[in-house]
PDB file of C-alpha atoms in Angstrom:
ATOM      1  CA  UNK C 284      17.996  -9.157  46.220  1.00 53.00           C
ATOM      2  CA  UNK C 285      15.895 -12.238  45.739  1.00 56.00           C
ATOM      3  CA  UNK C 286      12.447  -9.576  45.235  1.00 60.00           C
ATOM      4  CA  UNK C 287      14.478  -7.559  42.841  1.00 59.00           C
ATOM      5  CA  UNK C 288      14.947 -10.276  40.431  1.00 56.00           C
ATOM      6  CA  UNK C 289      11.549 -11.389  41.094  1.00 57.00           C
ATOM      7  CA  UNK C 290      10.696  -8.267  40.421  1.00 51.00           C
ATOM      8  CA  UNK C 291      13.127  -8.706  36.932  1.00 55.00           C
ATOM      9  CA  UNK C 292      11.845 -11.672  35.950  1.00 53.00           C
ATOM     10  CA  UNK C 293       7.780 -10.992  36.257  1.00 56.00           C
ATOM     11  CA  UNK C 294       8.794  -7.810  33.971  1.00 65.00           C
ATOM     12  CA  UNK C 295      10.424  -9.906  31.582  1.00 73.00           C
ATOM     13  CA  UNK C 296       7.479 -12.050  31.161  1.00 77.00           C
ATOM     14  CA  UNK C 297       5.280  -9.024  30.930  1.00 73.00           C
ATOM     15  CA  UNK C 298       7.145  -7.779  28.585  1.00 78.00           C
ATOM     16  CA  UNK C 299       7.153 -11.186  26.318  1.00 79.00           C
ATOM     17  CA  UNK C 300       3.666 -11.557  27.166  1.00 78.00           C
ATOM     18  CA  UNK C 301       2.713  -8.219  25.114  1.00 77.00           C
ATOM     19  CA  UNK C 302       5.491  -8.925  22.644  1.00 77.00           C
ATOM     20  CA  UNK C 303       3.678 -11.975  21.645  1.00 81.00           C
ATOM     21  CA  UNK C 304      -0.089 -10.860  22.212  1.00 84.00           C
ATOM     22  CA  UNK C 305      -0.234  -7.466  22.006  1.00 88.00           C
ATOM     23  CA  UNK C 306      -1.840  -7.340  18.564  1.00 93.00           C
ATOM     24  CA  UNK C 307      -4.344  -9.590  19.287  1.00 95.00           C
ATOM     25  CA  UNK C 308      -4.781  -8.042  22.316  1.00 94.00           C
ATOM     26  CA  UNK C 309      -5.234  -4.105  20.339  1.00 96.00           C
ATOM     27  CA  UNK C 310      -7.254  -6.295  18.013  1.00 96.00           C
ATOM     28  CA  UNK C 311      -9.597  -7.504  20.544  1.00 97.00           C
ATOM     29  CA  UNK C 312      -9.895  -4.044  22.047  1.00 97.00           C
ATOM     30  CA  UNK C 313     -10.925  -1.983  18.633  1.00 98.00           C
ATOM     31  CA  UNK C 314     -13.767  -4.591  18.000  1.00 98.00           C
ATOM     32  CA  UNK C 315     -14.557  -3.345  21.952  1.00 98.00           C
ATOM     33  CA  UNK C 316     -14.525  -0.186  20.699  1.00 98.00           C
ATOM     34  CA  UNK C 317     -16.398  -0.327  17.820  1.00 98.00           C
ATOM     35  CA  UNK C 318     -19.254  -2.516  18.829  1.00 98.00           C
ATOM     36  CA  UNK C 319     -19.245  -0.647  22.689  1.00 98.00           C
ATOM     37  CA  UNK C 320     -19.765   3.202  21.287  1.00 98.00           C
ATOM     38  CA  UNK C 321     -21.639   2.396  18.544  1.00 98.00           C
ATOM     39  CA  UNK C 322     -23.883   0.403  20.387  1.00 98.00           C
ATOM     40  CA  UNK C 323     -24.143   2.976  23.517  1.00 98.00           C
ATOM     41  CA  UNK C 324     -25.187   5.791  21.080  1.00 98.00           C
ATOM     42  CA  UNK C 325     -28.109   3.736  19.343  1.00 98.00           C
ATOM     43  CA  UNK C 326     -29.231   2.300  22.709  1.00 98.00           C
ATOM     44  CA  UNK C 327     -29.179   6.182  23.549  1.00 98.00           C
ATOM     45  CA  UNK C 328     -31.062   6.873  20.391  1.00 98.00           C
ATOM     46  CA  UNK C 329     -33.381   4.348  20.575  1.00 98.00           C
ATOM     47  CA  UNK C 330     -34.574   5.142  23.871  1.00 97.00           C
ATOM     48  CA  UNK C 331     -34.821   8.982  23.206  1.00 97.00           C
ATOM     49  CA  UNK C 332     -37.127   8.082  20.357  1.00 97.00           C
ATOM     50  CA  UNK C 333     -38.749   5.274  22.108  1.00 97.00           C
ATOM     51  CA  UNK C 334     -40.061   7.912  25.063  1.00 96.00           C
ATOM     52  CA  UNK C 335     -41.707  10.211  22.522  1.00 96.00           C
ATOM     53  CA  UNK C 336     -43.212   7.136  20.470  1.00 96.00           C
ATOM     54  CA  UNK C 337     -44.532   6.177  23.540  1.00 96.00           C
ATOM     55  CA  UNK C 338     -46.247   9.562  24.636  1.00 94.00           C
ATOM     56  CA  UNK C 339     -48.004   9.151  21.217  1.00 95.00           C
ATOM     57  CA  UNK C 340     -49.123   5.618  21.435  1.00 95.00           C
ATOM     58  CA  UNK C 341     -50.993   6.444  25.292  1.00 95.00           C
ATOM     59  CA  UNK C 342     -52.828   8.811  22.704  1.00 93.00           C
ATOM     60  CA  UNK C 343     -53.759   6.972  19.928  1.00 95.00           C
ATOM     61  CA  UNK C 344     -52.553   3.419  19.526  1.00 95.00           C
ATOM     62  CA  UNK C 345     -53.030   2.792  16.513  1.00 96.00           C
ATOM     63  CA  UNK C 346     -49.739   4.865  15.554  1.00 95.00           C
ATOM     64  CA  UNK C 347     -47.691   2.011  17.087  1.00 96.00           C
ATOM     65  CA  UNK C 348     -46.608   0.749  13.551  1.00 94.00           C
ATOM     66  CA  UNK C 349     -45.398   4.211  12.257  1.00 95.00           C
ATOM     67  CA  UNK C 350     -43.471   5.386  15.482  1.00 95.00           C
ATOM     68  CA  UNK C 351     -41.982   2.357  15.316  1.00 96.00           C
ATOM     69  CA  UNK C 352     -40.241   3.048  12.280  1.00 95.00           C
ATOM     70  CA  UNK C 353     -38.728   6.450  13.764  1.00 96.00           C
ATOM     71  CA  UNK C 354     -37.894   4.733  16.876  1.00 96.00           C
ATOM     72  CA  UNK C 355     -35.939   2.052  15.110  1.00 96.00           C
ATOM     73  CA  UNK C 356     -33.985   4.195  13.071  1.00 96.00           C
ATOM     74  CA  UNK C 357     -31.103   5.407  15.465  1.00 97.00           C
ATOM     75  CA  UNK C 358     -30.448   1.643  16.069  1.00 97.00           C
ATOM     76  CA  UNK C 359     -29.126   0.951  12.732  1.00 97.00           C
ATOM     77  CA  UNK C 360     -25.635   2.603  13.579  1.00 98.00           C
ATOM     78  CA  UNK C 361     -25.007  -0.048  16.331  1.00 98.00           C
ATOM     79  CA  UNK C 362     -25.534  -2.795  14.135  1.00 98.00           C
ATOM     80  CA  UNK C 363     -22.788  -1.102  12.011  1.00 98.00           C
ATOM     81  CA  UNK C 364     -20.562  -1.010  14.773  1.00 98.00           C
ATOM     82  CA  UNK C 365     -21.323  -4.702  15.537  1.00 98.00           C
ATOM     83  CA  UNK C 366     -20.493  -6.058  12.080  1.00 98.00           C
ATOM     84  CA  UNK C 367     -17.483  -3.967  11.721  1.00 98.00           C
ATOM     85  CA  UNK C 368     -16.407  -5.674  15.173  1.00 98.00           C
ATOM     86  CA  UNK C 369     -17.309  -9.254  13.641  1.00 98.00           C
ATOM     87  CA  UNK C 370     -15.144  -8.495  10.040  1.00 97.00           C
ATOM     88  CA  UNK C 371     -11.984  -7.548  13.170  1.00 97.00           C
ATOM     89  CA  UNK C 372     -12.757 -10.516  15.231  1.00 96.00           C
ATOM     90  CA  UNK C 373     -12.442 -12.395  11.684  1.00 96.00           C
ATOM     91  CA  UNK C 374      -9.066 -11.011  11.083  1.00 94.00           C
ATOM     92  CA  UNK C 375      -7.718 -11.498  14.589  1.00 95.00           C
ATOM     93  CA  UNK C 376      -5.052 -13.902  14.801  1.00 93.00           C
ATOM     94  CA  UNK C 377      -2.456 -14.927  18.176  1.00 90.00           C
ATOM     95  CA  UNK C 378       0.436 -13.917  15.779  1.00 91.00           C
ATOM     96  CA  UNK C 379      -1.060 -10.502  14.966  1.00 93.00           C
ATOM     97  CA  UNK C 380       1.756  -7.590  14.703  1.00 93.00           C
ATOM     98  CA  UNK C 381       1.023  -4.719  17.432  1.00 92.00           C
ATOM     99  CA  UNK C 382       1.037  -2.409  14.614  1.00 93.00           C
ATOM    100  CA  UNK C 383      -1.382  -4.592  12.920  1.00 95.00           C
ATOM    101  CA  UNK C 384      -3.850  -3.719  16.252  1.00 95.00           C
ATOM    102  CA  UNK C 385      -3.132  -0.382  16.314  1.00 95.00           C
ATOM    103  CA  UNK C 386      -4.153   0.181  12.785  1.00 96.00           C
ATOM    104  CA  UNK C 387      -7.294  -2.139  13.899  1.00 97.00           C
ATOM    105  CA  UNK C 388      -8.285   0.836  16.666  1.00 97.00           C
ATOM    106  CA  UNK C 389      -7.719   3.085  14.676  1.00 98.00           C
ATOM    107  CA  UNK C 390     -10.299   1.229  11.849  1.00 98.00           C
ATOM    108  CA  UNK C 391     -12.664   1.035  14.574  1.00 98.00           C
ATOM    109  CA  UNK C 392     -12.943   4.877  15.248  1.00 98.00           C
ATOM    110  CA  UNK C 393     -15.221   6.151  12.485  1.00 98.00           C
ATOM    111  CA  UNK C 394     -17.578   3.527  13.047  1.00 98.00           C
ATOM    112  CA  UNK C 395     -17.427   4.268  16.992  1.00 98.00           C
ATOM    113  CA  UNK C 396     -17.363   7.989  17.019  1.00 98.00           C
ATOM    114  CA  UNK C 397     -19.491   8.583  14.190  1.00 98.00           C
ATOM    115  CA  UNK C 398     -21.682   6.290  14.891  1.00 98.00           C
ATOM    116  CA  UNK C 399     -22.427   7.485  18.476  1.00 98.00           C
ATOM    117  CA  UNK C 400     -23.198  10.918  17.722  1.00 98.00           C
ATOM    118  CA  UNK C 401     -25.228   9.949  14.295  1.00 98.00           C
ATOM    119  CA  UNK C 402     -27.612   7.609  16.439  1.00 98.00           C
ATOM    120  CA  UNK C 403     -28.144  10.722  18.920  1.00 98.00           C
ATOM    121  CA  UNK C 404     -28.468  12.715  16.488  1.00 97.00           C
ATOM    122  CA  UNK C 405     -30.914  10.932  14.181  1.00 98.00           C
ATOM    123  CA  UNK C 406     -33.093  10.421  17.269  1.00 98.00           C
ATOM    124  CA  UNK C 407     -33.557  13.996  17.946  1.00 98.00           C
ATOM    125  CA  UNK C 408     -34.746  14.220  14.459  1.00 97.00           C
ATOM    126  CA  UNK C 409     -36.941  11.007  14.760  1.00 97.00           C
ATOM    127  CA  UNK C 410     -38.441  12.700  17.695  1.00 97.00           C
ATOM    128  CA  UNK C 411     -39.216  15.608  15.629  1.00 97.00           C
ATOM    129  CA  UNK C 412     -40.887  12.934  13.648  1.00 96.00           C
ATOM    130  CA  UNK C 413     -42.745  11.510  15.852  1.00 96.00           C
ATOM    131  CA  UNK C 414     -44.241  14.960  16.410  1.00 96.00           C
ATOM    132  CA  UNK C 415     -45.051  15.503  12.882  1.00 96.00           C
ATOM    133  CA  UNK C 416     -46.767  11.495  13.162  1.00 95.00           C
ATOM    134  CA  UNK C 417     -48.642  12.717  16.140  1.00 95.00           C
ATOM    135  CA  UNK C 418     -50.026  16.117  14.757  1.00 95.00           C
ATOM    136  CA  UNK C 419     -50.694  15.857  11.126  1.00 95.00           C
ATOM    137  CA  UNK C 420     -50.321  12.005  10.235  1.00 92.00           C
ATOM    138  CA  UNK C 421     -49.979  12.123   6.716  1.00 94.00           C
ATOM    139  CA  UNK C 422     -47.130  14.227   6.623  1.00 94.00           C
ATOM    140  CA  UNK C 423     -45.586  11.383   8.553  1.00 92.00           C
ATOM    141  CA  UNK C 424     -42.721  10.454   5.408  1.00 94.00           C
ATOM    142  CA  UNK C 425     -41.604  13.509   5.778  1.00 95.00           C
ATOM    143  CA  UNK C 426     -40.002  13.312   9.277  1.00 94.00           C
ATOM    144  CA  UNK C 427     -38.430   9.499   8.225  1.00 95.00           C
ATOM    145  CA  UNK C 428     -37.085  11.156   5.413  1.00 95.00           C
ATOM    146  CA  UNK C 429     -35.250  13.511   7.721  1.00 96.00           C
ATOM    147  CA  UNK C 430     -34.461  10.812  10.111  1.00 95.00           C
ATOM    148  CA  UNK C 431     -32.611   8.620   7.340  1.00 95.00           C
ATOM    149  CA  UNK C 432     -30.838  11.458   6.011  1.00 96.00           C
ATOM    150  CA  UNK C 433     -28.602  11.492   9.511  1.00 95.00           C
ATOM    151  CA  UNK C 434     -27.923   7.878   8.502  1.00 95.00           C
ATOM    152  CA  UNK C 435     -25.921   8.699   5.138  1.00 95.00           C
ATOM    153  CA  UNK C 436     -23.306   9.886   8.072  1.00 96.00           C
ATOM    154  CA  UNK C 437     -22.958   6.572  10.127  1.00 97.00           C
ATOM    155  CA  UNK C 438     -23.274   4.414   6.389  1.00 97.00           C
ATOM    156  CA  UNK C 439     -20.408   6.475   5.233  1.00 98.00           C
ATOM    157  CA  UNK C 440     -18.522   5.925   8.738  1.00 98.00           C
ATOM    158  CA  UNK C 441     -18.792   2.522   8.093  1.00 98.00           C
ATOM    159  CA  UNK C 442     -17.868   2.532   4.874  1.00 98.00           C
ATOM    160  CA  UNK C 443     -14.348   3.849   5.964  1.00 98.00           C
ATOM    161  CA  UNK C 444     -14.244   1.553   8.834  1.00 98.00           C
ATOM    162  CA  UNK C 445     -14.498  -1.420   6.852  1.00 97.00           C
ATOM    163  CA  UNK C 446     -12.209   0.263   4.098  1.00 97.00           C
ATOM    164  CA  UNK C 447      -9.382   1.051   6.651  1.00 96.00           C
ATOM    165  CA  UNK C 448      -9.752  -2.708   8.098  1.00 93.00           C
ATOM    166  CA  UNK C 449      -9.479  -4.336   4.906  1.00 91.00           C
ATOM    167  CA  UNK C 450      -6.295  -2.786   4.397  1.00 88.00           C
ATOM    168  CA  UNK C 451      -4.330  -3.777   7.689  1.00 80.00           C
TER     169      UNK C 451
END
């Protein structure tokens, strides 16, 4: 009998534990989410493009400077995920409503998502770049210019992001 109340009363304080935290606690989670699979995608990215820059630069160092630029491209969308998750930590508070964190995950999710498959995305095309900088050199704008037109994807996935979290 004695275990069964135990039992009760460590439920109970569960129970009032997530009553009084869990919004915080959803809170704290979507800025997890945001900054996490954001930031997984353009480490992704970064390397993808990184390994083809470098192929290029064994060649002819000198094109360091301009693979850079494609290489450094697919990192952008983590940084989007990373101030989206500082504007959430802002607004996190202990008395935070669990809908309040809900909506918060759900804010984090363009951002996130988007933002994962943009940076994998625009690093396939900044390897294509990097292709273009390694075989005809002066056509080299033209393969950033395909690179940053991914990005208008993750800017506008941050965009709602930081639209849906003002509103919460």
């Amino acid at each position: 009998m004695q275990n069964q109340n135990t039992l009760i009363l460590g439920r109970n304080k569960m129970s009032e534990f997530f009553i009084t935290n869990g919004g915080m606690i959803l809170g704290g989670i979507a800025v997890a989410i945001a900054v996490f699979v954001s930031g997984i995608g353009s480490a992704k990215g970064v390397g993808m493009a990184g390994e083809a820059a470098a192929g290029v630069v064994i060649e002819e160092p000198e094109k360091f400077g301009k693979s850079l630029v494609l290489q450094l491209l697919p990192g952008t969308q983590g940084l989007y995920g990373f101030v989206i998750g500082l504007f959430m930590m802002m607004r996190l508070t202990p008395d935070m409503s669990f809908s309040s964190g809900l909506l918060l995950i759900a804010a984090s999710l363009p951002v996130a998502l988007v933002g994962y498959h943009s940076a994998i995305c625009q690093a396939r095309v900044a390897v294509a770049g990097i292709n273009i900088l390694a075989k005809n050199e002066e056509q080299q704008a033209k393969g950033i210019i395909y690179a940053v037109m991914v990005e208008m994807y993750a800017i506008i996935a941050f965009a709602v992001s930081f639209l849906m979290m003002t509103r919460i």
